[in-house]
PDB file of C-alpha atoms in Angstrom:
ATOM      1  CA  GLY A   1      -0.019  -0.025  -0.195  1.00  0.00           C
ATOM      2  CA  GLU A   2       0.635   3.663   0.242  1.00  0.00           C
ATOM      3  CA  ASN A   3       3.460   4.963   2.420  1.00  0.00           C
ATOM      4  CA  VAL A   4       4.149   8.753   2.838  1.00  0.00           C
ATOM      5  CA  GLU A   5       7.159  10.236   4.470  1.00  0.00           C
ATOM      6  CA  GLN A   6       7.175  13.727   5.949  1.00  0.00           C
ATOM      7  CA  HIS A   7      10.227  16.022   6.922  1.00  0.00           C
ATOM      8  CA  PRO A   8      11.044  17.599   8.830  1.00  0.00           C
ATOM      9  CA  SER A   9       8.975  16.774  12.007  1.00  0.00           C
ATOM     10  CA  THR A  10       9.581  20.135  13.617  1.00  0.00           C
ATOM     11  CA  LEU A  11      10.368  23.588  11.991  1.00  0.00           C
ATOM     12  CA  SER A  12      11.247  26.833  13.146  1.00  0.00           C
ATOM     13  CA  VAL A  13      11.530  30.103  11.115  1.00  0.00           C
ATOM     14  CA  GLN A  14      11.760  33.664  11.430  1.00  0.00           C
ATOM     15  CA  GLU A  15       8.594  35.474  11.068  1.00  0.00           C
ATOM     16  CA  GLY A  16       8.625  36.924   7.270  1.00  0.00           C
ATOM     17  CA  ASP A  17      10.909  34.100   6.235  1.00  0.00           C
ATOM     18  CA  SER A  18       9.817  31.037   4.024  1.00  0.00           C
ATOM     19  CA  ALA A  19       9.048  27.604   4.932  1.00  0.00           C
ATOM     20  CA  VAL A  20       9.441  24.514   3.202  1.00  0.00           C
ATOM     21  CA  ILE A  21       7.985  21.164   4.243  1.00  0.00           C
ATOM     22  CA  LYS A  22       8.688  17.848   2.023  1.00  0.00           C
ATOM     23  CA  CYS A  23       6.804  14.648   1.316  1.00  0.00           C
ATOM     24  CA  THR A  24       7.626  11.396  -0.438  1.00  0.00           C
ATOM     25  CA  TYR A  25       5.265   8.919  -1.358  1.00  0.00           C
ATOM     26  CA  SER A  26       5.587   5.317  -2.589  1.00  0.00           C
ATOM     27  CA  ASP A  27       2.315   4.455  -4.704  1.00  0.00           C
ATOM     28  CA  SER A  28       2.883   5.579  -8.455  1.00  0.00           C
ATOM     29  CA  ALA A  29      -1.018   5.259  -8.794  1.00  0.00           C
ATOM     30  CA  SER A  30      -1.422   8.186  -6.256  1.00  0.00           C
ATOM     31  CA  ASN A  31      -2.958  11.185  -8.100  1.00  0.00           C
ATOM     32  CA  TYR A  32      -4.231  13.436  -5.464  1.00  0.00           C
ATOM     33  CA  PHE A  33      -2.039  15.304  -2.796  1.00  0.00           C
ATOM     34  CA  PRO A  34      -3.458  17.598  -0.428  1.00  0.00           C
ATOM     35  CA  TRP A  35      -2.152  19.650   2.693  1.00  0.00           C
ATOM     36  CA  TYR A  36      -3.954  20.119   5.677  1.00  0.00           C
ATOM     37  CA  LYS A  37      -3.126  22.368   8.694  1.00  0.00           C
ATOM     38  CA  GLN A  38      -3.971  21.590  12.018  1.00  0.00           C
ATOM     39  CA  GLU A  39      -4.182  23.990  15.070  1.00  0.00           C
ATOM     40  CA  LEU A  40      -4.392  22.778  18.660  1.00  0.00           C
ATOM     41  CA  GLY A  41      -7.621  20.943  19.817  1.00  0.00           C
ATOM     42  CA  LYS A  42      -9.000  21.030  16.179  1.00  0.00           C
ATOM     43  CA  GLY A  43      -9.518  19.231  13.044  1.00  0.00           C
ATOM     44  CA  PRO A  44      -7.289  19.287  10.000  1.00  0.00           C
ATOM     45  CA  GLN A  45      -8.155  22.172   7.549  1.00  0.00           C
ATOM     46  CA  LEU A  46      -7.661  21.673   4.015  1.00  0.00           C
ATOM     47  CA  ILE A  47      -5.223  24.567   2.878  1.00  0.00           C
ATOM     48  CA  ILE A  48      -4.083  23.455  -0.851  1.00  0.00           C
ATOM     49  CA  ASP A  49      -4.158  20.384  -2.832  1.00  0.00           C
ATOM     50  CA  ILE A  50      -2.544  19.275  -6.145  1.00  0.00           C
ATOM     51  CA  ARG A  51      -3.563  16.405  -8.570  1.00  0.00           C
ATOM     52  CA  SER A  52      -1.212  14.539 -10.700  1.00  0.00           C
ATOM     53  CA  ASN A  53      -1.765  16.310 -13.954  1.00  0.00           C
ATOM     54  CA  VAL A  54      -0.149  19.598 -12.571  1.00  0.00           C
ATOM     55  CA  GLY A  55       3.064  20.298 -11.343  1.00  0.00           C
ATOM     56  CA  GLU A  56       2.803  23.415  -9.168  1.00  0.00           C
ATOM     57  CA  LYS A  57      -0.235  25.175  -7.639  1.00  0.00           C
ATOM     58  CA  LYS A  58      -0.352  28.452  -5.783  1.00  0.00           C
ATOM     59  CA  ASP A  59      -2.627  30.354  -3.576  1.00  0.00           C
ATOM     60  CA  GLN A  60      -1.401  33.482  -2.219  1.00  0.00           C
ATOM     61  CA  ARG A  61       1.602  32.547   0.293  1.00  0.00           C
ATOM     62  CA  ILE A  62       0.990  28.861   0.000  1.00  0.00           C
ATOM     63  CA  ALA A  63       2.116  26.861  -3.133  1.00  0.00           C
ATOM     64  CA  VAL A  64       2.733  23.249  -3.708  1.00  0.00           C
ATOM     65  CA  THR A  65       4.859  21.540  -6.300  1.00  0.00           C
ATOM     66  CA  LEU A  66       4.673  17.942  -7.363  1.00  0.00           C
ATOM     67  CA  ASN A  67       7.562  15.824  -8.646  1.00  0.00           C
ATOM     68  CA  LYS A  68       5.826  12.672 -10.087  1.00  0.00           C
ATOM     69  CA  THR A  69       8.931  10.934 -11.368  1.00  0.00           C
ATOM     70  CA  ALA A  70      10.638  11.330  -7.971  1.00  0.00           C
ATOM     71  CA  LYS A  71       7.360  10.787  -6.153  1.00  0.00           C
ATOM     72  CA  HIS A  72       7.747  13.740  -3.828  1.00  0.00           C
ATOM     73  CA  PHE A  73       5.793  17.245  -3.246  1.00  0.00           C
ATOM     74  CA  SER A  74       6.583  19.933  -1.359  1.00  0.00           C
ATOM     75  CA  LEU A  75       4.527  22.799   0.641  1.00  0.00           C
ATOM     76  CA  HIS A  76       6.070  26.239   0.268  1.00  0.00           C
ATOM     77  CA  ILE A  77       4.933  29.295   2.594  1.00  0.00           C
ATOM     78  CA  THR A  78       6.359  32.507   2.083  1.00  0.00           C
ATOM     79  CA  GLU A  79       6.251  35.508   4.315  1.00  0.00           C
ATOM     80  CA  THR A  80       5.522  33.612   7.205  1.00  0.00           C
ATOM     81  CA  GLN A  81       3.281  35.045  10.195  1.00  0.00           C
ATOM     82  CA  PRO A  82       2.674  34.050  13.495  1.00  0.00           C
ATOM     83  CA  GLU A  83      -0.730  32.475  12.811  1.00  0.00           C
ATOM     84  CA  ASP A  84       1.068  30.178  10.566  1.00  0.00           C
ATOM     85  CA  SER A  85       2.162  28.116  13.387  1.00  0.00           C
ATOM     86  CA  ALA A  86       0.436  24.928  13.511  1.00  0.00           C
ATOM     87  CA  VAL A  87       1.057  21.135  12.606  1.00  0.00           C
ATOM     88  CA  TYR A  88       1.004  20.584   8.797  1.00  0.00           C
ATOM     89  CA  PHE A  89       0.043  17.212   7.292  1.00  0.00           C
ATOM     90  CA  CYS A  90       0.655  15.978   3.818  1.00  0.00           C
ATOM     91  CA  ALA A  91      -1.259  13.225   2.316  1.00  0.00           C
ATOM     92  CA  ALA A  92      -1.520  11.146  -0.833  1.00  0.00           C
ATOM     93  CA  ARG A  93      -4.550   9.392  -2.447  1.00  0.00           C
ATOM     94  CA  GLY A  94      -3.993   6.598  -4.618  1.00  0.00           C
ATOM     95  CA  GLY A  95      -5.650   3.456  -5.950  1.00  0.00           C
ATOM     96  CA  ALA A  96      -7.425   2.562  -2.637  1.00  0.00           C
ATOM     97  CA  GLN A  97      -9.210   5.895  -2.589  1.00  0.00           C
ATOM     98  CA  LYS A  98      -7.969   6.475   0.909  1.00  0.00           C
ATOM     99  CA  LEU A  99      -5.855   9.339   2.213  1.00  0.00           C
ATOM    100  CA  VAL A 100      -2.569   8.219   3.553  1.00  0.00           C
ATOM    101  CA  PHE A 101      -1.051  10.935   5.753  1.00  0.00           C
ATOM    102  CA  GLY A 102       2.440  11.980   6.660  1.00  0.00           C
ATOM    103  CA  GLN A 103       3.808  12.058  10.389  1.00  0.00           C
ATOM    104  CA  GLY A 104       3.202  15.856  10.445  1.00  0.00           C
ATOM    105  CA  THR A 105       5.354  18.653  10.667  1.00  0.00           C
ATOM    106  CA  ARG A 106       5.417  21.002  13.841  1.00  0.00           C
ATOM    107  CA  LEU A 107       5.840  24.869  12.398  1.00  0.00           C
ATOM    108  CA  THR A 108       6.566  27.675  14.709  1.00  0.00           C
ATOM    109  CA  ILE A 109       6.856  30.994  13.549  1.00  0.00           C
ATOM    110  CA  ASN A 110       9.106  33.049  15.505  1.00  0.00           C
ATOM    111  CA  PRO A 111       8.221  36.692  15.926  1.00  0.00           C
TER     112      PRO A 111
ATOM    113  CA  GLY B   1     -16.119  26.287   1.781  1.00  0.00           C
ATOM    114  CA  ALA B   2     -17.186  23.055   2.547  1.00  0.00           C
ATOM    115  CA  VAL B   3     -18.121  22.513   6.348  1.00  0.00           C
ATOM    116  CA  VAL B   4     -17.986  19.421   8.519  1.00  0.00           C
ATOM    117  CA  SER B   5     -19.747  19.851  11.807  1.00  0.00           C
ATOM    118  CA  GLN B   6     -18.979  17.369  14.570  1.00  0.00           C
ATOM    119  CA  HIS B   7     -20.283  17.093  17.949  1.00  0.00           C
ATOM    120  CA  PRO B   8     -19.862  16.719  20.806  1.00  0.00           C
ATOM    121  CA  SER B   9     -16.604  18.421  20.766  1.00  0.00           C
ATOM    122  CA  ARG B  10     -15.525  17.034  24.201  1.00  0.00           C
ATOM    123  CA  VAL B  11     -16.960  13.829  26.417  1.00  0.00           C
ATOM    124  CA  ILE B  12     -16.127  12.789  29.490  1.00  0.00           C
ATOM    125  CA  CYS B  13     -17.751   9.772  30.858  1.00  0.00           C
ATOM    126  CA  LYS B  14     -17.401   6.406  32.942  1.00  0.00           C
ATOM    127  CA  SER B  15     -16.154   3.186  31.868  1.00  0.00           C
ATOM    128  CA  GLY B  16     -18.858   1.034  30.315  1.00  0.00           C
ATOM    129  CA  THR B  17     -20.818   3.743  28.680  1.00  0.00           C
ATOM    130  CA  SER B  18     -21.418   3.945  25.339  1.00  0.00           C
ATOM    131  CA  VAL B  19     -20.780   7.205  23.445  1.00  0.00           C
ATOM    132  CA  LYS B  20     -22.053   8.570  20.300  1.00  0.00           C
ATOM    133  CA  ILE B  21     -20.431  11.075  18.201  1.00  0.00           C
ATOM    134  CA  GLU B  22     -22.219  12.940  15.206  1.00  0.00           C
ATOM    135  CA  CYS B  23     -20.694  13.940  11.994  1.00  0.00           C
ATOM    136  CA  ARG B  24     -22.648  16.094   9.540  1.00  0.00           C
ATOM    137  CA  SER B  25     -21.878  17.897   6.229  1.00  0.00           C
ATOM    138  CA  LEU B  26     -23.454  21.198   6.212  1.00  0.00           C
ATOM    139  CA  ASP B  27     -23.222  22.321   2.646  1.00  0.00           C
ATOM    140  CA  PHE B  28     -22.510  19.396   0.517  1.00  0.00           C
ATOM    141  CA  GLN B  29     -23.661  15.597   0.084  1.00  0.00           C
ATOM    142  CA  ALA B  30     -21.025  13.347   1.602  1.00  0.00           C
ATOM    143  CA  THR B  31     -21.101  10.180  -0.345  1.00  0.00           C
ATOM    144  CA  THR B  32     -18.188   8.859   1.776  1.00  0.00           C
ATOM    145  CA  MET B  33     -17.467   9.751   5.413  1.00  0.00           C
ATOM    146  CA  PHE B  34     -14.218   8.482   7.201  1.00  0.00           C
ATOM    147  CA  TRP B  35     -13.581   8.398  10.885  1.00  0.00           C
ATOM    148  CA  TYR B  36      -9.951   8.682  12.327  1.00  0.00           C
ATOM    149  CA  ARG B  37      -8.234   8.492  15.726  1.00  0.00           C
ATOM    150  CA  GLN B  38      -5.632  10.823  16.493  1.00  0.00           C
ATOM    151  CA  PHE B  39      -3.155  10.095  19.368  1.00  0.00           C
ATOM    152  CA  PRO B  40      -1.146  13.045  20.996  1.00  0.00           C
ATOM    153  CA  LYS B  41       1.552  14.365  18.449  1.00  0.00           C
ATOM    154  CA  GLN B  42       0.900  11.914  16.172  1.00  0.00           C
ATOM    155  CA  SER B  43      -0.788  11.601  12.765  1.00  0.00           C
ATOM    156  CA  LEU B  44      -4.332  10.779  11.900  1.00  0.00           C
ATOM    157  CA  MET B  45      -4.976   7.028  11.922  1.00  0.00           C
ATOM    158  CA  LEU B  46      -8.079   6.007   9.595  1.00  0.00           C
ATOM    159  CA  MET B  47     -10.386   3.756  11.542  1.00  0.00           C
ATOM    160  CA  ALA B  48     -13.278   3.112   8.843  1.00  0.00           C
ATOM    161  CA  THR B  49     -14.682   4.453   5.759  1.00  0.00           C
ATOM    162  CA  SER B  50     -18.409   4.478   5.143  1.00  0.00           C
ATOM    163  CA  ASN B  51     -20.595   5.047   2.097  1.00  0.00           C
ATOM    164  CA  GLU B  52     -23.893   6.223   2.485  1.00  0.00           C
ATOM    165  CA  GLY B  53     -26.471   3.427   2.773  1.00  0.00           C
ATOM    166  CA  SER B  54     -23.695   0.670   2.791  1.00  0.00           C
ATOM    167  CA  LYS B  55     -22.017  -1.019   5.640  1.00  0.00           C
ATOM    168  CA  ALA B  56     -18.706   0.468   6.759  1.00  0.00           C
ATOM    169  CA  THR B  57     -15.215  -0.925   5.912  1.00  0.00           C
ATOM    170  CA  TYR B  58     -13.024  -1.017   8.941  1.00  0.00           C
ATOM    171  CA  GLU B  59      -9.428  -0.981   8.824  1.00  0.00           C
ATOM    172  CA  GLN B  60      -7.279  -3.990  10.234  1.00  0.00           C
ATOM    173  CA  GLY B  61      -6.992  -3.898  13.789  1.00  0.00           C
ATOM    174  CA  VAL B  62     -10.276  -1.831  14.494  1.00  0.00           C
ATOM    175  CA  GLU B  63     -13.064  -3.641  16.226  1.00  0.00           C
ATOM    176  CA  LYS B  64     -16.369  -3.186  14.294  1.00  0.00           C
ATOM    177  CA  ASP B  65     -18.448  -4.383  17.431  1.00  0.00           C
ATOM    178  CA  LYS B  66     -16.557  -1.793  19.438  1.00  0.00           C
ATOM    179  CA  PHE B  67     -16.605   1.258  17.001  1.00  0.00           C
ATOM    180  CA  LEU B  68     -20.103   1.209  15.269  1.00  0.00           C
ATOM    181  CA  ILE B  69     -20.483   3.418  12.292  1.00  0.00           C
ATOM    182  CA  ASN B  70     -23.687   4.353  10.636  1.00  0.00           C
ATOM    183  CA  HIS B  71     -23.990   6.522   7.760  1.00  0.00           C
ATOM    184  CA  ALA B  72     -27.584   6.636   6.996  1.00  0.00           C
ATOM    185  CA  SER B  73     -28.079   9.820   4.875  1.00  0.00           C
ATOM    186  CA  LEU B  74     -25.798  11.783   2.664  1.00  0.00           C
ATOM    187  CA  THR B  75     -25.171  14.463   5.523  1.00  0.00           C
ATOM    188  CA  LEU B  76     -24.939  12.399   8.482  1.00  0.00           C
ATOM    189  CA  SER B  77     -22.613   9.583   9.880  1.00  0.00           C
ATOM    190  CA  THR B  78     -22.253   8.506  13.558  1.00  0.00           C
ATOM    191  CA  LEU B  79     -19.883   6.785  15.564  1.00  0.00           C
ATOM    192  CA  THR B  80     -20.656   4.750  18.526  1.00  0.00           C
ATOM    193  CA  VAL B  81     -18.115   3.773  21.150  1.00  0.00           C
ATOM    194  CA  THR B  82     -19.728   0.794  22.486  1.00  0.00           C
ATOM    195  CA  SER B  83     -18.820  -0.127  26.319  1.00  0.00           C
ATOM    196  CA  ALA B  84     -15.896   2.354  26.261  1.00  0.00           C
ATOM    197  CA  HIS B  85     -12.689   1.969  28.491  1.00  0.00           C
ATOM    198  CA  PRO B  86      -9.917   3.944  29.568  1.00  0.00           C
ATOM    199  CA  GLU B  87      -7.833   2.991  26.736  1.00  0.00           C
ATOM    200  CA  ASP B  88     -10.747   4.365  23.980  1.00  0.00           C
ATOM    201  CA  SER B  89      -9.693   7.363  25.307  1.00  0.00           C
ATOM    202  CA  SER B  90      -8.585   9.791  22.287  1.00  0.00           C
ATOM    203  CA  PHE B  91      -9.369  12.465  19.744  1.00  0.00           C
ATOM    204  CA  TYR B  92     -11.890  10.922  17.286  1.00  0.00           C
ATOM    205  CA  ILE B  93     -12.186  13.301  13.621  1.00  0.00           C
ATOM    206  CA  CYS B  94     -14.719  12.520  11.201  1.00  0.00           C
ATOM    207  CA  SER B  95     -14.036  13.419   7.510  1.00  0.00           C
ATOM    208  CA  ALA B  96     -16.312  13.727   4.645  1.00  0.00           C
ATOM    209  CA  ARG B  97     -16.256  13.810   0.831  1.00  0.00           C
ATOM    210  CA  GLY B  98     -18.594  14.607  -1.816  1.00  0.00           C
ATOM    211  CA  GLY B  99     -19.147  13.558  -5.328  1.00  0.00           C
ATOM    212  CA  THR B 100     -19.245  10.206  -7.079  1.00  0.00           C
ATOM    213  CA  VAL B 101     -15.979  11.077  -9.081  1.00  0.00           C
ATOM    214  CA  PHE B 102     -13.193   9.974  -6.446  1.00  0.00           C
ATOM    215  CA  VAL B 103     -10.882  12.809  -6.647  1.00  0.00           C
ATOM    216  CA  GLN B 104     -12.977  15.099  -4.358  1.00  0.00           C
ATOM    217  CA  PRO B 105     -11.341  17.048  -1.780  1.00  0.00           C
ATOM    218  CA  GLN B 106     -11.886  15.771   1.938  1.00  0.00           C
ATOM    219  CA  HIS B 107     -12.747  17.898   4.551  1.00  0.00           C
ATOM    220  CA  PHE B 108     -12.677  17.350   8.535  1.00  0.00           C
ATOM    221  CA  GLY B 109     -14.593  18.377  11.427  1.00  0.00           C
ATOM    222  CA  ASP B 110     -13.094  19.762  14.472  1.00  0.00           C
ATOM    223  CA  GLY B 111     -12.736  16.375  16.490  1.00  0.00           C
ATOM    224  CA  THR B 112     -14.077  14.913  19.638  1.00  0.00           C
ATOM    225  CA  ARG B 113     -11.864  14.625  22.764  1.00  0.00           C
ATOM    226  CA  LEU B 114     -12.984  11.343  24.324  1.00  0.00           C
ATOM    227  CA  SER B 115     -12.043  11.052  28.111  1.00  0.00           C
ATOM    228  CA  ILE B 116     -13.313   7.547  29.779  1.00  0.00           C
ATOM    229  CA  LEU B 117     -12.567   7.532  33.463  1.00  0.00           C
TER     230      LEU B 117
END
């Protein structure tokens, strides 16, 4: 089945700098890759997603890139703000039609 | 945007009690709903998948008689933890996906913190 690895597990950046979180997946049949932000005590919130027929997608300060050949995808957050502090999860959905999640990245934005 | 509502947000009850958690899709028809369990500082663990009107499909190691799932309508799914014990204490999160085409975004509720005394 699908296996998703996410790095780093923790990331601390200065406010205004960029943050990058990377994920790799194992199932070449996976075709949908969402990113979720989870704040303390809440459920995951979908922030951006990408399908396998595109290589990059951007939404304001957030962008995701996908390299199907290498089976990896990344989340880029620019001009980080304190409210970006949260746990971020990547996921991949493939032939089994179920999301498989990465281990999560705890992002801390230092003022 | 798509909204998934989950209730209650927190439950504290005695061992042996059965607890029901509701999950509703507020502005779309959820053809598929998912139930996850999340331990502190860990990722989401899928417990079961349910399609409206069908029996739920449970992941390996999840007791179907312990965690009863009902998905009777396109906007409501329930998870009942039967005869709950302290080891069932956890954060339970539901998720819903609309459409019959499989590549639909999946949205999550805000979770239920279950504490069994």
